[in-house]
Amino acid sequence: MIALHGVTKRFGHAVALDHVSIEVTAGTTHVLLGSSGSGKSTVLRLILGLATPDEGTVVVDGTGVDGSTRAGLVKRMGYVVQDGGLYPHLTASENVALGAEGQRWPRARIDARVAELAVMAGLDRALLARYPRELSGGERQRVGLMRALMLDPPILLLDEPLGALDPLVRAELQGQLGRLFATLGKTVVLVTHDIREAALLGHTITLMTAGRIVQHGTFADLAERPATPFVAQFINAQTLAPSPSVGR
Amino acid sequence: MRPRIVGAALCALLVQASSASAASDGVVRIGSKSFTESYILAEVVAQLVEKVGEARAERRVGLGGTGVTFRALESGAIDIYPEYTGTLSRVMLKDPALVTADAIRPRIEAQGLTISAPLGFNNTYALAVRDELAQRLGLRTIGDLARHPGLSAAFSSGFIEREDGWPGLKRHYGLSLARVEVMEHALQYRALTNGDVDMMDVFSTDGQLERLRLRLLEDDRRFFPDYSAVLLVRREIVQRFPRTWARLREGLEGRIDDRRMAGLNAMADLDGKRIPEVAAAFLGSVSPEGHGRRAVVAELYALTKDHLLLVLVSLAAAIAVGLPMGIVAARYRRAGQLELAVIGMLQTIPALALLMFMIPVFGIGKGPALVALSLYALLPIARGTYAGMIAVDRQLLEIASVLGLGRLRQLLRIDLPLASISIMAGIKTAAVMTVGTATLAAFIGGGGYGSLIVRGLALDDTATILSGAAAAAAMALGFHALFEVLDRLTIPRGLRR
């Protein structure tokens, strides 16, 4: 389980998060929804220990995230970013294998796991020898997902994973992600500004704006019982006009 | 595998560099100062050593002034070079009373050195006047000048300042002149022959004296010290190669008078003959063109090896220090700025000055040259590494920390490869720069292509200067090409454009 208790985070004078509390139940997918600058990515960074809260606490599986616990906790997390965040000097399979190298897995075990993940993520195995710039956006994203899953962490954190993809590829990947999360039973926190993605993947959704939580609930809660006019406005803006084709 | 081969090659070079002064092999290392006469005598010695065949001759000529050359002999970087009794007694032994070679010899034996008997000529200061003027005024000796206070002179700056030059001479003979001008040696001759001035200071074996109608005034009251040429040699060489030493003494002692030496100097300075030809002419042996060409190739080969050694060793040292410095600078930005500023300041010191600073600390030769060149190559490498490291996408570094790679693995697997283009650019700049800067090493006895430049400057021989510069330029091009290949090996394929 992942929990933020009354977390405030400032960058200089700007308040990125203002007394935010979120709880994510183990084995479910939670979507952080909002436009850019709403503070949703900061939540992920706090969970990953890449940033520390000015006030409040972040707790992962019962342990507070801080300098001393971070190294142990991130081993239980997989992190996926927009466009894959792949290392350009490594091939797809080398990118995927990095975490296992850090754990000194034997070569054979690494190769077997990479092959298994390629099937799982729907990546043609012939592409594994390629460098990131020789792959399409969708392929890069699949490789990024494989890398996050390499050590089979119980928690997956995804930051706008499909933001840079064209609508068709995005729709296809959204479907695959949904099935994958369901089969693997991971605890997932996914950041997006795409309502359709939130509706499709999120067991629960937190809608944020300007560093505060506006509403927390299922997609049905948000769509049918908007807490404020802003919620209704945000939901309608995207569902009326079909999902935007450009990322943020 | 590949880095190991490179490492082994560098080790081999380092070993070679450090063993360069160990005289345990069958080699006599012949040195010289950087002026024509010294070059000629050294080459004569070298050719005689080769004729005897007891030892191999290695030429380390054009080392510079007295200080550098004498220290090279003391340290064993060279085994023998032509020196002058006056220099030995005044500069090294600080006892002007020691006039003869026999008086000097026992005083240097404790240092493991000895000298030959005088070769014959005395290269001392002298005053020269035009023949025509000498006849008109009846000038024969320096003392005669006292009767003509209306005369003018062009003196070299050294002669004006040295106590054994004009100030002492004036007092010794009670002279006065109407006008004294200070000018470059080459200009002095022009001023004298044009009639602008009436006399000048010369060295008594100056090649010009042969060709111009000049008269040397006799030093009748013995003011100028004796600068008789001798061979200064390490005693161990005398013991190890007795036949060679005997032959050198037989061939040179008392064999070269002032006129002969001036004639040889003129061949090199005025007729444009190459030093080996002049030496061969003196020894009465022919210097066939083929042999000459082979000698040039052999010299160029030796200098290339020398130069390459300077560049590769200093570059390796600069990488070993500069790369970590760049990494540290990128990790700790504020300390890093200070660090880069300090290295940058080092760069503002003119290369030649930096080389000179090394002399009091490290002496002369390859060692100090390597230290100076390494310091000089530091900035581009440290900067390149720093620039490459800070340009790495922050997100990629964060991902590495989430992947739990660990510091060292992340550095080797992620940071350095991502920064490799910039790092290699820095190393390439440093390499090409060092090839050029290394030509200055010759000024402190470091050898390399700079030897040609130093010799060319000493002999006023533009062709020789250019040959050194061109060789360095060719090597720089070679390094450039080499790095095109190295880029392919070191910059990961995924980063190449």
XYZ file of C-alpha atoms in Angstrom:
745
model
C 0.000 0.000 0.000
C 1.098 3.545 -0.802
C 0.001 6.514 1.279
C 0.676 10.258 1.348
C -0.319 11.967 4.588
C -0.771 15.755 4.470
C 2.123 16.265 2.082
C 3.235 19.767 1.110
C 6.035 20.360 -1.385
C 7.374 23.727 -2.422
C 9.861 24.656 -5.092
C 11.134 28.061 -4.024
C 7.960 30.106 -3.545
C 5.846 27.928 -5.825
C 3.714 25.377 -3.993
C 3.689 22.147 -5.998
C 1.625 20.163 -3.507
C -0.580 21.659 -0.798
C -1.528 19.295 2.045
C -2.222 16.320 -0.189
C -3.321 12.965 1.220
C -3.734 9.937 -1.029
C -4.073 6.223 -0.310
C -3.582 3.513 -2.915
C -4.729 0.008 -2.050
C -2.327 -2.810 -2.916
C -3.138 -4.574 -6.198
C -5.230 -1.741 -7.597
C -4.562 0.873 -10.235
C -4.812 4.467 -9.136
C -4.820 7.312 -11.639
C -3.581 10.815 -10.851
C -5.485 13.033 -13.263
C -4.966 16.693 -13.999
C -3.548 19.198 -16.410
C 0.114 20.025 -16.480
C 1.356 21.855 -13.404
C -1.274 20.279 -11.193
C 1.390 18.523 -9.100
C 0.560 14.961 -10.130
C 4.108 14.114 -11.313
C 5.487 15.472 -8.036
C 3.461 12.837 -6.200
C 5.297 10.114 -8.151
C 8.668 11.711 -7.472
C 7.916 11.789 -3.754
C 6.964 8.091 -3.763
C 10.206 7.323 -5.634
C 12.216 9.355 -3.141
C 13.513 11.595 -5.963
C 12.109 14.504 -3.961
C 11.413 14.878 -0.243
C 8.245 16.475 1.211
C 8.488 19.764 3.107
C 5.624 18.659 5.309
C 3.803 15.359 5.838
C 4.962 11.804 5.174
C 5.060 9.306 2.326
C 4.665 5.672 3.337
C 5.212 2.650 1.102
C 4.227 -0.783 2.432
C 4.395 0.493 5.981
C 7.819 2.150 5.665
C 8.307 5.912 5.525
C 10.274 7.026 2.448
C 13.432 8.866 3.443
C 17.146 8.883 2.714
C 17.836 5.768 4.748
C 14.952 3.623 3.488
C 14.877 4.798 -0.103
C 17.435 2.386 -1.576
C 15.532 -0.597 -0.194
C 12.112 0.726 -1.219
C 12.886 1.579 -4.846
C 13.793 -2.065 -5.413
C 10.060 -2.728 -5.058
C 9.165 -0.127 -7.672
C 9.204 0.013 -11.441
C 9.254 3.465 -13.054
C 8.025 4.278 -16.557
C 8.242 7.745 -18.107
C 7.033 9.409 -21.261
C 8.712 8.106 -24.419
C 10.318 5.297 -22.410
C 13.248 7.220 -20.943
C 15.613 4.754 -22.616
C 19.400 5.068 -22.628
C 20.332 5.930 -26.206
C 23.716 4.175 -25.983
C 22.229 0.823 -25.017
C 20.177 -1.584 -27.137
C 16.600 -2.339 -26.182
C 17.573 -5.567 -24.442
C 20.500 -3.901 -22.640
C 18.099 -1.218 -21.417
C 15.689 -3.848 -20.145
C 18.436 -5.858 -18.450
C 20.038 -2.941 -16.545
C 18.258 -3.553 -13.218
C 19.105 -7.257 -13.291
C 22.758 -6.409 -14.000
C 22.728 -4.303 -10.851
C 21.515 -7.421 -9.007
C 24.228 -9.536 -10.680
C 21.851 -11.985 -12.307
C 23.545 -14.640 -14.447
C 23.363 -14.020 -18.197
C 21.061 -16.956 -18.923
C 18.527 -15.815 -16.369
C 18.602 -12.292 -17.784
C 18.097 -13.528 -21.351
C 15.194 -15.739 -20.348
C 13.502 -12.926 -18.441
C 13.942 -10.445 -21.319
C 12.403 -12.938 -23.742
C 9.483 -13.528 -21.398
C 8.892 -9.766 -21.008
C 8.996 -9.221 -24.777
C 6.074 -11.598 -25.144
C 4.257 -9.963 -22.248
C 4.725 -6.424 -23.638
C 4.006 -7.480 -27.214
C 7.424 -6.493 -28.550
C 8.831 -8.306 -31.574
C 11.993 -10.057 -30.293
C 13.902 -8.998 -33.412
C 13.683 -5.420 -32.124
C 15.590 -6.203 -28.941
C 18.963 -5.736 -30.612
C 18.057 -2.256 -31.839
C 19.011 1.078 -30.339
C 16.227 3.369 -29.071
C 16.501 5.758 -32.019
C 15.865 2.819 -34.355
C 12.513 2.103 -32.649
C 9.097 3.743 -33.033
C 7.532 5.669 -30.154
C 5.222 2.784 -29.261
C 8.100 0.302 -29.360
C 10.219 2.498 -27.111
C 7.348 2.676 -24.643
C 7.039 -1.103 -24.591
C 10.771 -1.394 -23.914
C 10.448 1.150 -21.092
C 7.646 -0.927 -19.581
C 9.707 -4.117 -19.892
C 12.593 -2.430 -18.093
C 10.299 -1.397 -15.240
C 8.976 -4.974 -14.965
C 12.385 -6.697 -15.227
C 12.785 -7.426 -11.510
C 9.033 -8.041 -11.117
C 8.476 -5.214 -8.603
C 5.110 -5.172 -6.770
C 4.667 -1.444 -7.464
C 4.557 0.253 -10.878
C 4.756 4.037 -11.216
C 3.971 5.462 -14.652
C 4.365 9.144 -15.531
C 2.394 10.020 -18.668
C 3.607 6.779 -20.212
C 1.616 7.183 -23.404
C 1.743 10.958 -23.674
C 4.001 11.095 -26.704
C 2.198 8.538 -28.832
C -0.207 9.022 -31.701
C -3.867 8.185 -30.956
C -4.018 4.756 -32.602
C -0.900 3.412 -30.910
C -1.995 4.994 -27.676
C -5.398 3.311 -27.770
C -3.803 -0.042 -28.490
C -1.289 0.317 -25.658
C -3.958 1.523 -23.248
C -5.807 -1.727 -23.847
C -2.674 -3.804 -23.342
C -1.697 -1.968 -20.173
C -5.140 -2.609 -18.706
C -4.901 -6.352 -19.350
C -1.315 -6.446 -18.053
C -2.124 -4.664 -14.789
C -5.055 -6.990 -14.226
C -3.025 -10.192 -14.831
C 0.032 -9.151 -12.859
C -1.892 -7.759 -9.885
C 0.533 -4.853 -9.392
C -0.091 -1.799 -7.285
C -0.094 0.890 -9.977
C 0.019 4.653 -9.797
C -0.440 6.208 -13.232
C -0.184 9.904 -14.011
C -2.103 11.199 -17.018
C -4.134 14.105 -18.321
C -6.148 11.796 -20.563
C -9.693 11.139 -19.240
C -10.157 8.094 -21.466
C -6.974 6.538 -20.085
C -8.080 7.309 -16.552
C -11.505 5.788 -17.132
C -10.056 2.697 -18.797
C -7.238 1.914 -16.363
C -8.084 3.470 -12.995
C -9.858 1.586 -10.253
C -9.745 4.888 -8.447
C -8.924 8.395 -9.666
C -7.653 11.530 -7.965
C -8.308 14.721 -9.904
C -5.816 17.445 -9.045
C -5.371 21.093 -9.903
C -2.805 23.640 -8.689
C -1.316 21.265 -6.126
C -4.597 20.353 -4.463
C -6.936 17.407 -4.670
C -10.281 18.380 -6.192
C -12.036 15.032 -6.066
C -11.171 11.460 -5.260
C -13.268 8.447 -6.382
C -14.082 6.101 -9.248
C -14.579 7.407 -12.774
C -18.324 7.055 -12.258
C -18.099 9.208 -9.141
C -16.298 11.954 -11.054
C -18.516 11.786 -14.141
C -21.838 11.502 -12.379
C -21.258 13.280 -9.096
C -18.671 16.010 -9.779
C -17.638 17.670 -6.539
C -17.141 21.067 -8.161
C -17.960 22.718 -11.485
C -14.248 22.342 -12.349
C -14.550 18.534 -12.252
C -17.504 18.543 -14.612
C -15.738 20.982 -16.867
C -12.521 18.896 -16.928
C -14.366 15.636 -17.659
C -16.624 17.140 -20.316
C -13.839 19.017 -22.098
C -12.222 15.760 -23.095
C -15.139 13.385 -23.461
C -17.026 15.733 -25.770
C -13.991 16.455 -27.907
C -12.323 13.057 -28.486
C -8.980 12.567 -26.752
C -6.329 15.021 -27.927
C -3.724 13.735 -30.309
C -0.857 15.753 -28.986
C 0.820 15.282 -25.658
C 1.033 18.061 -23.141
C 40.785 -6.676 -24.233
C 41.338 -3.503 -26.193
C 41.966 -1.214 -23.179
C 44.432 -3.783 -21.876
C 46.502 -3.579 -25.076
C 46.492 0.210 -24.923
C 47.478 0.033 -21.263
C 50.342 -2.332 -21.995
C 51.608 -0.092 -24.769
C 51.548 2.927 -22.458
C 53.401 0.993 -19.766
C 56.040 0.041 -22.297
C 56.447 3.668 -23.285
C 56.723 4.757 -19.665
C 59.352 2.142 -18.963
C 61.257 3.305 -22.004
C 61.004 6.904 -20.840
C 62.298 6.109 -17.375
C 65.139 3.939 -18.615
C 66.263 6.553 -21.125
C 68.907 7.812 -18.728
C 70.315 4.444 -17.736
C 73.592 4.165 -19.625
C 73.927 0.430 -19.298
C 73.444 -0.294 -22.994
C 76.153 -0.001 -25.651
C 75.305 3.581 -26.452
C 77.174 6.853 -26.211
C 74.730 9.739 -25.960
C 76.210 12.835 -27.527
C 74.831 16.207 -26.539
C 75.434 19.758 -27.633
C 74.355 23.269 -26.825
C 72.242 25.005 -29.378
C 74.695 26.936 -31.517
C 76.478 26.025 -34.694
C 79.922 25.245 -33.305
C 78.534 22.979 -30.621
C 76.409 21.105 -33.172
C 79.401 20.607 -35.466
C 81.711 19.315 -32.738
C 79.021 16.986 -31.406
C 78.466 15.598 -34.891
C 82.212 15.081 -35.339
C 82.226 13.135 -32.066
C 79.215 11.117 -33.179
C 80.783 10.201 -36.512
C 84.015 9.170 -34.798
C 82.104 7.011 -32.308
C 80.386 5.340 -35.234
C 83.696 4.770 -37.011
C 85.225 3.003 -34.012
C 82.136 0.840 -33.752
C 82.661 0.030 -30.102
C 79.430 1.763 -29.129
C 76.366 3.078 -30.870
C 76.117 6.866 -31.183
C 72.916 8.564 -30.092
C 72.593 12.254 -30.882
C 70.833 14.418 -28.301
C 71.952 17.721 -29.655
C 70.680 21.273 -29.329
C 69.824 21.023 -25.637
C 69.995 24.774 -25.076
C 72.348 26.787 -22.905
C 75.114 25.765 -20.524
C 72.872 25.095 -17.525
C 70.547 22.717 -19.308
C 73.306 20.876 -21.131
C 75.548 20.450 -18.105
C 72.646 19.179 -16.012
C 71.800 16.709 -18.765
C 75.365 15.378 -18.503
C 75.245 15.183 -14.706
C 71.949 13.290 -14.785
C 73.247 10.878 -17.400
C 70.767 11.966 -20.059
C 73.864 12.571 -22.201
C 77.383 11.172 -21.880
C 79.565 13.689 -23.667
C 79.410 17.190 -25.136
C 81.787 19.954 -26.254
C 82.438 22.545 -23.537
C 84.859 25.436 -22.956
C 87.461 25.783 -20.208
C 86.310 29.310 -19.375
C 82.749 28.113 -18.888
C 83.855 25.226 -16.714
C 85.984 27.368 -14.423
C 83.626 30.339 -14.195
C 80.118 28.907 -14.421
C 80.470 25.426 -12.958
C 83.461 25.578 -10.617
C 83.142 29.301 -9.848
C 86.919 29.629 -9.732
C 88.230 31.874 -12.551
C 91.790 31.097 -11.451
C 91.496 27.654 -13.018
C 92.707 28.440 -16.491
C 94.082 25.292 -18.056
C 92.374 22.006 -18.821
C 94.889 20.230 -16.596
C 93.923 22.466 -13.670
C 90.235 21.875 -14.203
C 90.336 18.104 -14.726
C 91.018 16.992 -11.113
C 88.274 19.325 -9.850
C 85.484 17.594 -11.775
C 86.580 14.015 -11.249
C 84.603 13.744 -8.014
C 81.461 14.358 -10.063
C 82.325 11.372 -12.252
C 83.394 13.639 -15.123
C 86.576 14.310 -17.014
C 87.755 16.422 -19.947
C 90.022 15.960 -22.916
C 92.987 18.160 -23.645
C 92.068 21.371 -25.538
C 90.943 20.787 -29.104
C 93.048 23.754 -30.219
C 90.847 26.750 -30.746
C 89.867 29.384 -28.244
C 86.326 30.633 -28.732
C 86.490 33.783 -26.703
C 85.298 37.327 -27.092
C 87.331 39.455 -29.456
C 87.007 42.887 -30.991
C 86.811 43.095 -34.778
C 87.419 46.153 -36.956
C 87.340 46.598 -40.729
C 90.698 45.773 -42.366
C 90.701 49.094 -44.129
C 90.259 51.035 -40.862
C 92.903 48.956 -39.089
C 95.411 49.836 -41.770
C 94.481 53.508 -41.841
C 94.755 53.928 -38.063
C 97.473 51.350 -37.525
C 95.351 49.250 -35.199
C 96.868 45.909 -34.200
C 96.015 45.381 -30.543
C 93.145 46.342 -28.289
C 95.565 48.624 -26.482
C 95.900 50.648 -29.702
C 92.267 51.713 -29.349
C 93.103 53.945 -26.399
C 94.649 56.392 -28.827
C 91.370 56.756 -30.795
C 88.531 57.813 -28.431
C 86.391 59.038 -31.335
C 85.502 55.531 -32.557
C 82.073 53.921 -32.341
C 80.984 50.320 -31.648
C 78.052 47.929 -32.001
C 77.989 45.457 -29.116
C 75.707 42.532 -28.326
C 73.620 42.881 -25.175
C 75.535 40.046 -23.491
C 78.871 41.740 -24.132
C 77.601 45.057 -22.762
C 76.422 43.494 -19.517
C 78.987 40.829 -18.669
C 81.839 41.681 -16.379
C 84.138 39.747 -18.723
C 82.751 41.865 -21.581
C 82.807 45.594 -22.262
C 82.688 46.944 -18.639
C 85.773 44.963 -17.623
C 87.560 45.503 -20.918
C 87.057 49.268 -20.703
C 88.642 49.381 -17.251
C 91.415 46.932 -18.075
C 92.652 48.908 -21.081
C 91.413 52.372 -20.020
C 89.281 52.726 -23.156
C 86.549 55.142 -24.083
C 84.380 55.276 -27.205
C 82.367 58.069 -28.774
C 79.280 55.904 -29.305
C 78.172 52.395 -28.307
C 75.076 50.790 -29.795
C 73.425 47.561 -28.661
C 72.159 45.277 -31.386
C 71.505 41.727 -32.524
C 74.537 39.749 -33.605
C 73.493 39.484 -37.246
C 72.817 43.229 -37.447
C 76.200 44.022 -35.895
C 77.971 42.600 -38.950
C 75.861 44.675 -41.275
C 76.464 47.847 -39.250
C 80.201 47.183 -39.233
C 80.628 46.371 -42.933
C 78.383 49.297 -43.935
C 80.651 51.612 -41.981
C 77.911 52.672 -39.542
C 80.164 51.672 -36.636
C 83.881 51.004 -36.370
C 84.034 47.849 -34.260
C 82.022 45.028 -32.811
C 82.387 42.145 -30.379
C 82.758 38.747 -32.045
C 83.516 35.230 -31.030
C 86.941 34.363 -32.285
C 85.684 31.360 -34.274
C 82.757 33.174 -35.881
C 82.227 31.906 -39.413
C 81.679 35.429 -40.716
C 85.276 36.394 -39.896
C 86.458 34.109 -42.702
C 84.414 35.830 -45.367
C 84.356 39.492 -44.412
C 87.448 41.641 -44.511
C 87.758 42.045 -40.792
C 90.677 42.138 -38.429
C 90.663 40.780 -34.884
C 92.515 43.022 -32.476
C 95.025 41.176 -30.365
C 94.234 40.948 -26.642
C 97.809 42.017 -25.751
C 97.089 42.586 -22.062
C 95.236 39.265 -21.721
C 91.849 40.451 -20.565
C 89.473 37.972 -22.203
C 89.319 34.632 -20.421
C 90.401 31.508 -22.168
C 87.526 29.590 -23.733
C 89.431 26.630 -25.086
C 87.176 23.912 -26.388
C 87.390 20.505 -24.702
C 85.287 17.389 -24.664
C 83.436 17.033 -21.357
C 82.581 13.402 -20.726
C 81.278 11.019 -18.065
C 84.182 8.942 -16.775
C 82.215 5.729 -16.949
C 82.126 6.175 -20.729
C 85.914 6.525 -20.802
C 86.189 3.279 -18.873
C 83.578 1.344 -20.795
C 84.632 2.433 -24.270
C 88.407 2.990 -24.038
C 89.061 2.582 -27.756
C 86.379 5.130 -28.582
C 87.752 7.647 -26.089
C 91.323 7.140 -27.357
C 90.173 7.746 -30.899
C 88.262 10.896 -29.953
C 91.356 12.306 -28.240
C 93.619 11.360 -31.102
C 91.241 12.807 -33.680
C 90.388 16.062 -31.936
C 92.932 17.159 -29.336
C 94.976 20.030 -30.750
C 93.559 19.416 -34.208
C 91.296 22.443 -34.647
C 92.733 25.960 -34.549
C 90.685 29.185 -34.607
C 90.803 29.494 -38.392
C 89.802 25.889 -38.903
C 86.837 26.208 -36.554
C 85.769 29.497 -38.114
C 85.975 27.774 -41.510
C 83.764 24.922 -40.334
C 81.284 27.382 -38.812
C 81.225 29.282 -42.091
C 80.446 26.100 -44.025
C 77.344 25.609 -41.910
C 76.298 29.223 -41.360
C 77.154 30.776 -44.695
C 77.331 27.961 -47.248
C 74.237 26.191 -45.972
C 75.994 22.836 -45.644
C 74.286 20.357 -43.360
C 76.012 19.634 -40.049
C 76.802 15.982 -40.920
C 78.443 17.135 -44.155
C 80.552 19.705 -42.311
C 81.626 17.105 -39.783
C 82.451 14.612 -42.538
C 84.465 17.276 -44.347
C 86.509 17.859 -41.201
C 87.124 14.151 -40.724
C 88.140 13.873 -44.357
C 85.513 11.268 -44.959
C 82.977 11.640 -47.719
C 79.350 12.011 -46.787
C 77.660 10.336 -49.740
C 74.188 11.555 -50.559
C 72.614 8.152 -49.926
C 74.143 7.930 -46.505
C 73.019 11.465 -45.814
C 69.473 10.671 -46.737
C 69.548 7.581 -44.593
C 70.840 9.659 -41.700
C 67.982 12.117 -42.151
C 65.460 9.287 -42.143
C 67.100 7.764 -39.083
C 67.009 11.092 -37.266
C 63.417 11.714 -38.222
C 62.515 8.235 -37.003
C 64.252 8.830 -33.668
C 62.606 12.228 -33.248
C 59.212 10.803 -34.145
C 59.607 8.116 -31.487
C 60.657 10.793 -29.019
C 57.793 13.097 -29.878
C 55.248 10.302 -29.801
C 56.516 9.290 -26.392
C 56.097 12.840 -25.089
C 52.576 13.126 -26.460
C 51.273 9.700 -25.477
C 52.660 9.646 -21.950
C 51.544 13.187 -21.112
C 48.160 12.560 -22.702
C 47.717 9.357 -20.698
C 48.621 11.185 -17.496
C 46.274 14.050 -18.350
C 43.433 11.593 -18.966
C 44.170 9.735 -15.733
C 43.925 12.993 -13.782
C 41.594 15.113 -15.931
C 38.793 12.576 -16.325
C 38.246 12.103 -12.575
C 38.581 15.864 -12.095
C 35.847 16.427 -14.668
C 33.639 13.860 -12.956
C 34.192 15.456 -9.547
C 33.512 18.909 -10.988
C 30.200 17.693 -12.403
C 29.198 15.992 -9.135
C 30.051 18.870 -6.823
C 29.248 21.912 -8.919
C 30.589 24.640 -6.656
C 33.896 22.950 -5.840
C 33.957 22.016 -9.514
C 33.859 25.618 -10.657
C 36.830 26.393 -8.444
C 38.695 23.365 -9.730
C 38.070 24.239 -13.378
C 39.070 27.841 -12.735
C 42.396 26.684 -11.328
C 43.070 24.406 -14.302
C 41.998 27.252 -16.568
C 44.532 29.543 -14.927
C 47.209 26.954 -15.600
C 46.281 27.245 -19.249
C 46.880 30.980 -19.303
C 50.557 30.433 -18.495
C 52.406 30.497 -21.807
C 53.507 26.951 -22.622
C 57.166 27.875 -22.827
C 57.014 29.609 -19.439
C 55.317 26.571 -17.905
C 58.137 24.405 -19.249
C 60.701 26.756 -17.758
C 58.946 26.674 -14.357
C 59.539 22.954 -14.338
C 63.324 23.265 -14.445
C 63.936 24.281 -10.800
C 61.589 21.555 -9.589
C 62.251 18.656 -11.933
C 65.461 19.571 -13.723
C 65.648 19.183 -17.470
C 64.871 16.534 -20.029
C 61.813 14.375 -20.641
C 60.549 14.324 -17.052
C 59.763 18.008 -16.589
C 58.535 18.248 -20.178
C 56.066 15.441 -19.486
C 54.814 17.127 -16.321
C 54.319 20.464 -18.093
C 52.626 18.879 -21.106
C 50.311 16.865 -18.850
C 49.278 19.987 -16.950
C 48.648 21.712 -20.230
C 46.482 18.911 -21.563
C 44.408 18.833 -18.381
C 41.941 21.605 -19.166
C 40.384 20.306 -22.395
C 39.987 16.845 -20.892
C 38.537 17.974 -17.549
C 36.271 20.502 -19.283
C 35.106 18.018 -21.876
C 34.271 15.484 -19.179
C 32.509 18.112 -17.061
C 30.512 19.449 -20.010
C 29.522 15.936 -21.062
C 28.482 14.911 -17.563
C 26.316 17.944 -16.819
C 24.636 17.681 -20.218
C 23.303 14.199 -19.444
C 19.502 14.254 -19.225
C 18.517 14.516 -15.551
C 15.647 12.128 -16.014
C 18.003 9.437 -17.316
C 20.083 9.791 -14.154
C 16.994 9.561 -11.954
C 15.934 6.413 -13.729
C 19.374 4.953 -13.068
C 18.955 5.669 -9.366
C 15.552 3.946 -9.393
C 17.053 0.962 -11.237
C 19.437 0.600 -8.295
C 22.619 0.399 -10.365
C 24.933 1.618 -7.627
C 27.344 4.537 -7.974
C 30.233 2.905 -9.769
C 28.128 0.840 -12.142
C 26.030 3.894 -12.975
C 29.178 5.922 -13.680
C 30.678 3.290 -15.969
C 27.472 2.053 -17.603
C 25.428 5.257 -17.882
C 27.178 8.559 -17.100
C 30.476 8.125 -18.921
C 29.057 6.521 -22.093
C 26.409 9.264 -22.317
C 29.135 11.892 -21.906
C 31.530 10.062 -24.236
C 31.139 12.357 -27.251
C 32.129 15.385 -25.218
C 34.873 13.502 -23.358
C 36.402 12.237 -26.599
C 36.214 15.741 -28.077
C 38.177 17.020 -25.080
C 40.785 14.284 -25.387
C 41.096 14.890 -29.126
C 41.650 18.607 -28.577
C 44.228 17.835 -25.900
C 46.050 15.360 -28.157
C 46.333 17.647 -31.146
C 47.312 20.538 -28.905
C 49.940 18.462 -27.138
C 51.537 17.445 -30.441
C 52.102 21.134 -31.087
C 53.102 22.130 -27.567
C 55.506 19.193 -27.313
C 57.758 20.904 -29.866
C 58.617 23.321 -27.041
C 59.941 20.438 -24.934
C 63.192 20.620 -26.899
C 63.911 23.970 -25.267
C 64.392 22.180 -21.948
C 66.117 19.173 -23.439
C 62.971 17.073 -23.831
C 63.778 16.074 -27.416
C 61.189 15.480 -30.122
C 60.476 17.455 -33.296
C 61.257 20.647 -31.395
C 64.949 19.679 -31.633
C 64.761 20.496 -35.339
C 63.165 23.845 -34.585
C 65.736 24.692 -31.909
C 68.576 23.684 -34.222
C 67.076 25.617 -37.114
C 66.788 28.703 -34.934
C 70.386 28.318 -33.783
C 71.696 27.860 -37.333
C 69.297 30.423 -38.779
C 68.173 27.635 -41.093
C 64.547 28.093 -42.091
C 64.355 24.729 -43.857
C 65.238 22.872 -40.654
C 62.747 24.916 -38.630
C 60.057 24.135 -41.183
C 60.915 20.440 -41.232
C 60.299 20.298 -37.476
C 57.071 22.253 -37.767
C 55.866 20.183 -40.717
C 56.602 16.919 -38.931
C 54.603 18.110 -35.920
C 51.754 19.193 -38.191
C 51.778 15.780 -39.879
C 51.657 14.058 -36.504
C 48.748 16.288 -35.455
C 46.904 15.207 -38.593
C 47.755 11.614 -37.751
C 46.258 12.011 -34.301
C 43.177 13.574 -35.784
C 42.725 10.553 -38.050
C 43.460 8.173 -35.188
C 40.711 9.754 -33.136
C 38.222 9.331 -35.938
C 38.870 5.613 -35.485
C 38.948 5.779 -31.687
C 35.609 7.606 -31.718
C 34.112 4.584 -33.454
C 35.516 2.305 -30.780
C 34.689 4.371 -27.721
C 31.489 6.241 -28.526
C 28.576 3.803 -28.297
C 26.841 3.080 -31.599
C 23.494 4.318 -30.305
C 24.924 7.815 -29.774
C 26.637 8.213 -33.124
C 25.062 10.348 -35.808
